[in-house]
Amino acid sequence: HQQTFLNQLREITGINDVQVLQQALKDSNGNLELAVAFLTAKNAKVPQLEEATYYQTALPGNDRYISVGSQADTNVIDLTGDDKDDLQRAIALSLEESNRAFRETGITDEEQAISRVLEASIAENKASLKRTHPEVWSDSPNPYDRKRQDNCPVGLKNVGNTCWFSAVIQSLFNLLEFRRLVLNFNPPANAQDLPRNQKEHRNLPFMRELRYLFALLVGSKRKYVDPSRAVEILKDAFKSNDSQQQDVSEFTHKLLDWLEDAFQIKAEEERDGEKPKNPMVELFYGRFLAVGVLEGKKFENTEMFGQYPLQVNGFKDLHECLEAAMIEGEIESLHSENSAKSGQEHWFTELPPVLTFELSRFEFNQALGRPEKIHNKLEFPPVLYLDRYMHKNREITRIKRDEIKRLKEYLTVLQQRLERYLSYGSGPKRFPLVDVLQYALEFASSKPVCTSPVDDLGASATASGTLPVQTSPSTIEQQGPSSSDVPSTSPVQRSVIHKPFTQSRIPPDLPMHPAPRHITEEELSVLEGCLHRWRTEVENDTRDLQESISRIHRTIELMYSDKTMVQVPYRLHAVLVHEGQANAGHYWAYIYDHHQNRWMKYNDISVTKSTWEELERDSFGGYRNASAYCLMYINDKEQYLIQEEFDKETGQILVGMDTLPSDLRDYVKEDNKRFEKELEEWDAELAQKAQQEKLLSQIPRAPAPSPAPVQAGEPEYLEQPSRTDLSKHLKEDSVQAINKALAEQEDRGPEAIMDTTVDYHIIFLKSDRTVSDVLNVCAFLSAIKLEYTRLLKLAQEDPPPECDYRLRHAIVYFIQNQAPKKIIERTLLEQFGDHNLSFDERCRNIMKVAQAKLEMIKPDEVNMEEYERWHQDYRNFRETTMFLMVGLEFFQKKSYMEALLYLIYAYQNNKELLSKGPYRGHDEELISHYRRECLL
């Protein structure tokens, strides 16, 4: 499941770094949309200098906004001065432009700018966009993960940037009439003599592979099938490398051409003097009549079409796209004899049962020199009525078009009038007229309440908890007694108020809020009456305009809803969605299940239930970088397109394998047998693993030792893993070496011993140490030497296999395998520093000396990682020996299955040991011999 998401992320974003994709998926908690947003936002850059001409931008370091590029507005407002009206006009103009763009496209300027910046930055990184190695989705090792559940639709495996193939093939496969044509296609009888030309050499093999693929989609027991063989033939025809993604429309064109050629060969073989009928042409191709005027001369041409291309940019729904596609140029000249204007109309004369619209979602950006994806929102209905575009309805349609044109002109006038009511004023600030009248009414009704500004200042200062600032004596004199009531005792109160307040005459008493200074009751009564009446009139006018606009909109919407214009219904069958940018992306399809009455989402190997709401979100566009790229409608009155097959004798519906011809039925059965064998092998493998785990659990394991408490600073003994088995043996060896060293010490005397070990005396002892301490050091050194000499002798001998000295001591193993001297020395020190030697006073003294020596070893003197590796190898050696011995015991008891298991583990572990050195393990041929005997 994670691999599926990773591949989809790779196709959508064009990023190949697996770690980056995994991190994005992790950060988004498995949400694919959030991961795409995270990756695209992370890659976004500021446009380069040459790209900056495409955007309106504010250049840092300049004091004015500069509008640059081909899209720049000619109304440049100078903001360098202090004129606040210029600033207000600039803001108002900017808001007006943004609102106009939003009304036209449904997308804000910010969203469009973000989309362009993201596409520009991603397109710059061509190395990440162009995949040098096509990614093939790997199958799960567990075949049950690949098993089809009940009658769930079968998916198609992505075999390397082939989501385009899956989306188109699934859409066509779910057209039951198309499925029947492909499945029942029989190669021409003279196919043995082919190819007569290159076309037949290519088309017939592809038809064969397509039949096999459709048969597997019908009856396979797999969750998804592999389309590699059909894809390879297609890719050869495209003459492109594997890493290049194909355009859906290009592939669909090619596919229909091949199918048409293949059926044409068959049709020509079966004709009886009549013109052969090609079922692909009858299913997918229609005709339209082009009527127009060219340089004053009228013309009519009938043309055939397959996929009908539609422009998306500048239109809000599918009908607007169709209207624009059906009319080109100035068509008024069609109704006049003397006009020299040129233009033409298209009228459908014959619609195909399956009508496919190509939505042109890409355009070439001349400024940037690369293609860009159009993210505009485009709505399309689940049922599309095409009566208005039919040639037989051309007169009615022209009348309705003229009426719609007249209504739209009238609608424009009404909207302009309404705009004057809703945005009244001549300056940059505009307000609804009804509000302006209300404000005037409130102003006229206000009563003036006058106070001194100084009083307001004092009240404000007192309310804030600070002393009021006083004026200077000169100002007080100018003001007269009215200002002398304020006390002036504190230093703060005597401070001078700075300009402009101190140098300007205080204005006379002003009202607290705007209000008329002089108005009589009679004047106020007349004015209030007028304002109330005007406000009511404006409200009524505004409401009438809004109702008229709504009524006209409704009339235009229902213009084609009368009974005569809903006779040609086409139901949406499939929507092919593209997510990504112009250079890279991912395709999937929404396909309607006409029998279950629900939408299904076909996304390569994944086939899931969906809803119209999900389809809208992913297909309409304007929401994110996913949008519909191809729409497939089918004639809602032609039920044979989606009708199931019936048994001619019983009348029952044929489902699954019963719908397949005999040759394809055998083909699917063989593939299902292979898959069932995979399931059986998996079950057997699981059973074998369970048996092995059961046997392994019966292997006697040495219990983990309970380590003795370690005092601070005393290293734990790390000699061997199963110390409980070896501690007694090691303890005896250590005690023997200590006793022998002490016996030599008694024979030679302390003075002779101290003379020969003066260096160690300097290393180990401080000035306050006693003679007893020195003797203990000497005894320790002697014991170490004796033990090492004994082990070295054992390592140099060549004993028989039943007496392998490597099993006696790790140091024997280390010496034979040329371990570093520091490793051997530390192992010996840990042997004599073992707490098991504390049972005796003399041994305890030796143990303490060994522990002291261990503490003196600096970290850089012994590589502890290397030390651990050597001891781990020795533990593996002992474990391998245990497996070998248990296996041989089972062999002797003739329990060959159990013996084989142990010998296999022994052989694998031993092989790994021998790869590090010839003396790291046991005789490989010996283990191989008994392993082979058990197998036989």
Short mmCIF file of N, CA, C and O in Angstrom, two decimals, residues 552-613:
data_model
loop_
_atom_site.label_atom_id
_atom_site.label_comp_id
_atom_site.label_asym_id
_atom_site.label_seq_id
_atom_site.Cartn_x
_atom_site.Cartn_y
_atom_site.Cartn_z
N ILE A 552 -33.85 36.94 -15.24
CA ILE A 552 -33.20 36.78 -16.55
C ILE A 552 -32.24 35.59 -16.51
O ILE A 552 -32.16 34.80 -17.46
N HIS A 553 -31.47 35.47 -15.42
CA HIS A 553 -30.58 34.31 -15.28
C HIS A 553 -31.36 33.01 -15.38
O HIS A 553 -30.94 32.07 -16.06
N ARG A 554 -32.49 32.98 -14.68
CA ARG A 554 -33.31 31.77 -14.71
C ARG A 554 -33.85 31.50 -16.10
O ARG A 554 -33.89 30.36 -16.56
N THR A 555 -34.24 32.56 -16.79
CA THR A 555 -34.76 32.40 -18.16
C THR A 555 -33.69 31.83 -19.08
O THR A 555 -33.96 30.95 -19.91
N ILE A 556 -32.47 32.36 -18.94
CA ILE A 556 -31.37 31.86 -19.79
C ILE A 556 -31.08 30.39 -19.46
O ILE A 556 -30.86 29.58 -20.37
N GLU A 557 -31.11 30.04 -18.17
CA GLU A 557 -30.83 28.66 -17.78
C GLU A 557 -31.90 27.70 -18.34
O GLU A 557 -31.58 26.57 -18.69
N LEU A 558 -33.14 28.15 -18.38
CA LEU A 558 -34.22 27.27 -18.83
C LEU A 558 -34.52 27.40 -20.31
O LEU A 558 -35.50 26.82 -20.80
N MET A 559 -33.68 28.15 -21.03
CA MET A 559 -33.95 28.41 -22.44
C MET A 559 -34.01 27.11 -23.25
O MET A 559 -34.80 26.99 -24.19
N TYR A 560 -33.18 26.14 -22.86
CA TYR A 560 -33.12 24.89 -23.62
C TYR A 560 -33.75 23.72 -22.86
O TYR A 560 -33.44 22.56 -23.13
N SER A 561 -34.64 24.03 -21.92
CA SER A 561 -35.24 22.97 -21.13
C SER A 561 -36.62 22.54 -21.62
O SER A 561 -37.24 21.66 -21.03
N ASP A 562 -37.09 23.16 -22.68
CA ASP A 562 -38.40 22.75 -23.20
C ASP A 562 -38.29 21.37 -23.82
O ASP A 562 -37.20 20.86 -24.12
N LYS A 563 -39.42 20.75 -24.03
CA LYS A 563 -39.46 19.34 -24.42
C LYS A 563 -38.73 19.07 -25.73
O LYS A 563 -38.11 18.02 -25.91
N THR A 564 -38.75 20.02 -26.64
CA THR A 564 -38.12 19.79 -27.95
C THR A 564 -36.60 19.79 -27.86
O THR A 564 -35.94 19.34 -28.80
N MET A 565 -36.04 20.30 -26.75
CA MET A 565 -34.58 20.43 -26.64
C MET A 565 -33.98 19.46 -25.62
O MET A 565 -32.85 19.64 -25.20
N VAL A 566 -34.74 18.44 -25.23
CA VAL A 566 -34.20 17.42 -24.31
C VAL A 566 -34.46 16.03 -24.87
O VAL A 566 -34.83 15.10 -24.13
N GLN A 567 -34.27 15.90 -26.17
CA GLN A 567 -34.52 14.63 -26.84
C GLN A 567 -33.24 13.84 -27.13
O GLN A 567 -33.31 12.68 -27.55
N VAL A 568 -32.09 14.47 -26.91
CA VAL A 568 -30.81 13.79 -27.19
C VAL A 568 -29.97 13.79 -25.91
O VAL A 568 -29.03 14.58 -25.77
N PRO A 569 -30.32 12.92 -24.95
CA PRO A 569 -29.56 12.89 -23.69
C PRO A 569 -28.31 12.01 -23.80
O PRO A 569 -28.37 10.90 -24.35
N TYR A 570 -27.22 12.50 -23.26
CA TYR A 570 -25.99 11.72 -23.18
C TYR A 570 -25.58 11.67 -21.70
O TYR A 570 -25.48 12.70 -21.04
N ARG A 571 -25.38 10.45 -21.22
CA ARG A 571 -25.04 10.26 -19.81
C ARG A 571 -23.52 10.11 -19.65
O ARG A 571 -22.87 9.43 -20.45
N LEU A 572 -23.01 10.74 -18.61
CA LEU A 572 -21.56 10.67 -18.35
C LEU A 572 -21.17 9.25 -17.95
O LEU A 572 -21.70 8.69 -16.98
N HIS A 573 -20.25 8.68 -18.69
CA HIS A 573 -19.80 7.30 -18.44
C HIS A 573 -18.46 7.26 -17.71
O HIS A 573 -18.28 6.48 -16.78
N ALA A 574 -17.52 8.11 -18.13
CA ALA A 574 -16.18 8.06 -17.52
C ALA A 574 -15.57 9.46 -17.56
O ALA A 574 -15.82 10.24 -18.47
N VAL A 575 -14.77 9.71 -16.54
CA VAL A 575 -14.00 10.96 -16.44
C VAL A 575 -12.54 10.58 -16.21
O VAL A 575 -12.23 9.90 -15.23
N LEU A 576 -11.68 11.02 -17.11
CA LEU A 576 -10.25 10.76 -16.96
C LEU A 576 -9.60 11.98 -16.33
O LEU A 576 -9.72 13.09 -16.86
N VAL A 577 -8.96 11.78 -15.19
CA VAL A 577 -8.42 12.88 -14.39
C VAL A 577 -6.91 12.89 -14.49
O VAL A 577 -6.26 11.84 -14.48
N HIS A 578 -6.38 14.10 -14.58
CA HIS A 578 -4.93 14.30 -14.55
C HIS A 578 -4.57 15.13 -13.34
O HIS A 578 -5.15 16.19 -13.11
N GLU A 579 -3.62 14.66 -12.55
CA GLU A 579 -3.12 15.42 -11.41
C GLU A 579 -1.64 15.67 -11.61
O GLU A 579 -0.87 14.76 -11.87
N GLY A 580 -1.24 16.92 -11.46
CA GLY A 580 0.16 17.26 -11.62
C GLY A 580 0.29 18.55 -12.42
O GLY A 580 -0.58 19.42 -12.41
N GLN A 581 1.38 18.67 -13.15
CA GLN A 581 1.62 19.85 -13.96
C GLN A 581 1.80 19.43 -15.42
O GLN A 581 1.60 18.28 -15.76
N ALA A 582 2.17 20.40 -16.24
CA ALA A 582 2.21 20.12 -17.68
C ALA A 582 3.26 19.07 -18.03
O ALA A 582 3.11 18.34 -19.00
N ASN A 583 4.34 18.99 -17.27
CA ASN A 583 5.46 18.11 -17.63
C ASN A 583 5.38 16.73 -17.00
O ASN A 583 6.06 15.81 -17.42
N ALA A 584 4.61 16.58 -15.94
CA ALA A 584 4.54 15.29 -15.26
C ALA A 584 3.23 15.22 -14.50
O ALA A 584 2.62 16.24 -14.17
N GLY A 585 2.79 14.01 -14.20
CA GLY A 585 1.55 13.87 -13.46
C GLY A 585 1.09 12.43 -13.42
O GLY A 585 1.78 11.51 -13.87
N HIS A 586 -0.10 12.27 -12.87
CA HIS A 586 -0.67 10.94 -12.69
C HIS A 586 -2.11 10.94 -13.21
O HIS A 586 -2.82 11.95 -13.08
N TYR A 587 -2.52 9.85 -13.83
CA TYR A 587 -3.86 9.72 -14.38
C TYR A 587 -4.64 8.66 -13.61
O TYR A 587 -4.08 7.65 -13.19
N TRP A 588 -5.93 8.91 -13.44
CA TRP A 588 -6.83 7.85 -12.99
C TRP A 588 -8.20 8.15 -13.60
O TRP A 588 -8.40 9.16 -14.25
N ALA A 589 -9.17 7.26 -13.37
CA ALA A 589 -10.48 7.39 -14.02
C ALA A 589 -11.60 7.16 -13.01
O ALA A 589 -11.48 6.31 -12.12
N TYR A 590 -12.66 7.95 -13.16
CA TYR A 590 -13.94 7.69 -12.49
C TYR A 590 -14.87 7.10 -13.55
O TYR A 590 -15.08 7.71 -14.60
N ILE A 591 -15.43 5.94 -13.27
CA ILE A 591 -16.28 5.23 -14.23
C ILE A 591 -17.60 4.88 -13.55
O ILE A 591 -17.60 4.39 -12.41
N TYR A 592 -18.68 5.16 -14.25
CA TYR A 592 -20.01 4.92 -13.67
C TYR A 592 -20.41 3.47 -13.88
O TYR A 592 -20.36 2.95 -15.00
N ASP A 593 -20.81 2.83 -12.78
CA ASP A 593 -21.35 1.46 -12.83
C ASP A 593 -22.85 1.59 -13.07
O ASP A 593 -23.62 1.90 -12.15
N HIS A 594 -23.28 1.34 -14.28
CA HIS A 594 -24.66 1.59 -14.66
C HIS A 594 -25.62 0.59 -14.03
O HIS A 594 -26.83 0.87 -13.96
N HIS A 595 -25.13 -0.55 -13.59
CA HIS A 595 -26.01 -1.56 -13.00
C HIS A 595 -26.12 -1.39 -11.49
O HIS A 595 -27.18 -1.64 -10.91
N GLN A 596 -25.03 -0.96 -10.85
CA GLN A 596 -25.07 -0.69 -9.41
C GLN A 596 -25.41 0.77 -9.11
O GLN A 596 -25.59 1.14 -7.95
N ASN A 597 -25.49 1.59 -10.18
CA ASN A 597 -25.81 3.02 -10.03
C ASN A 597 -24.87 3.71 -9.04
O ASN A 597 -25.31 4.36 -8.07
N ARG A 598 -23.58 3.58 -9.27
CA ARG A 598 -22.59 4.22 -8.40
C ARG A 598 -21.33 4.48 -9.21
O ARG A 598 -21.08 3.84 -10.24
N TRP A 599 -20.54 5.41 -8.70
CA TRP A 599 -19.26 5.73 -9.33
C TRP A 599 -18.15 4.89 -8.71
O TRP A 599 -18.16 4.63 -7.50
N MET A 600 -17.22 4.48 -9.56
CA MET A 600 -16.05 3.71 -9.12
C MET A 600 -14.80 4.48 -9.53
O MET A 600 -14.75 5.10 -10.60
N LYS A 601 -13.78 4.41 -8.68
CA LYS A 601 -12.51 5.06 -8.97
C LYS A 601 -11.48 4.00 -9.33
O LYS A 601 -11.17 3.12 -8.52
N TYR A 602 -10.95 4.10 -10.55
CA TYR A 602 -9.95 3.15 -11.05
C TYR A 602 -8.59 3.85 -11.03
O TYR A 602 -8.31 4.71 -11.87
N ASN A 603 -7.77 3.48 -10.08
CA ASN A 603 -6.46 4.11 -9.92
C ASN A 603 -5.39 3.01 -9.96
O ASN A 603 -4.95 2.51 -8.92
N ASP A 604 -5.02 2.60 -11.17
CA ASP A 604 -4.07 1.50 -11.39
C ASP A 604 -4.58 0.24 -10.70
O ASP A 604 -5.66 -0.23 -11.03
N ILE A 605 -3.84 -0.29 -9.73
CA ILE A 605 -4.23 -1.56 -9.11
C ILE A 605 -5.38 -1.38 -8.12
O ILE A 605 -6.00 -2.36 -7.70
N SER A 606 -5.66 -0.15 -7.75
CA SER A 606 -6.70 0.11 -6.76
C SER A 606 -8.02 0.43 -7.45
O SER A 606 -8.09 1.32 -8.31
N VAL A 607 -9.08 -0.28 -7.06
CA VAL A 607 -10.43 -0.02 -7.56
C VAL A 607 -11.33 0.12 -6.35
O VAL A 607 -11.50 -0.82 -5.57
N THR A 608 -11.90 1.32 -6.16
CA THR A 608 -12.68 1.60 -4.96
C THR A 608 -13.98 2.29 -5.33
O THR A 608 -14.11 2.90 -6.39
N LYS A 609 -14.96 2.21 -4.40
CA LYS A 609 -16.22 2.91 -4.58
C LYS A 609 -15.98 4.41 -4.40
O LYS A 609 -15.13 4.83 -3.62
N SER A 610 -16.77 5.20 -5.12
CA SER A 610 -16.62 6.65 -5.04
C SER A 610 -17.99 7.31 -5.07
O SER A 610 -19.02 6.63 -5.05
N THR A 611 -17.99 8.64 -5.11
CA THR A 611 -19.23 9.42 -5.12
C THR A 611 -19.10 10.55 -6.14
O THR A 611 -18.00 10.90 -6.58
N TRP A 612 -20.26 11.14 -6.48
CA TRP A 612 -20.24 12.27 -7.38
C TRP A 612 -19.52 13.45 -6.75
O TRP A 612 -18.85 14.23 -7.44
N GLU A 613 -19.63 13.59 -5.42
CA GLU A 613 -18.96 14.69 -4.72
C GLU A 613 -17.45 14.57 -4.85
O GLU A 613 -16.75 15.57 -5.08
#
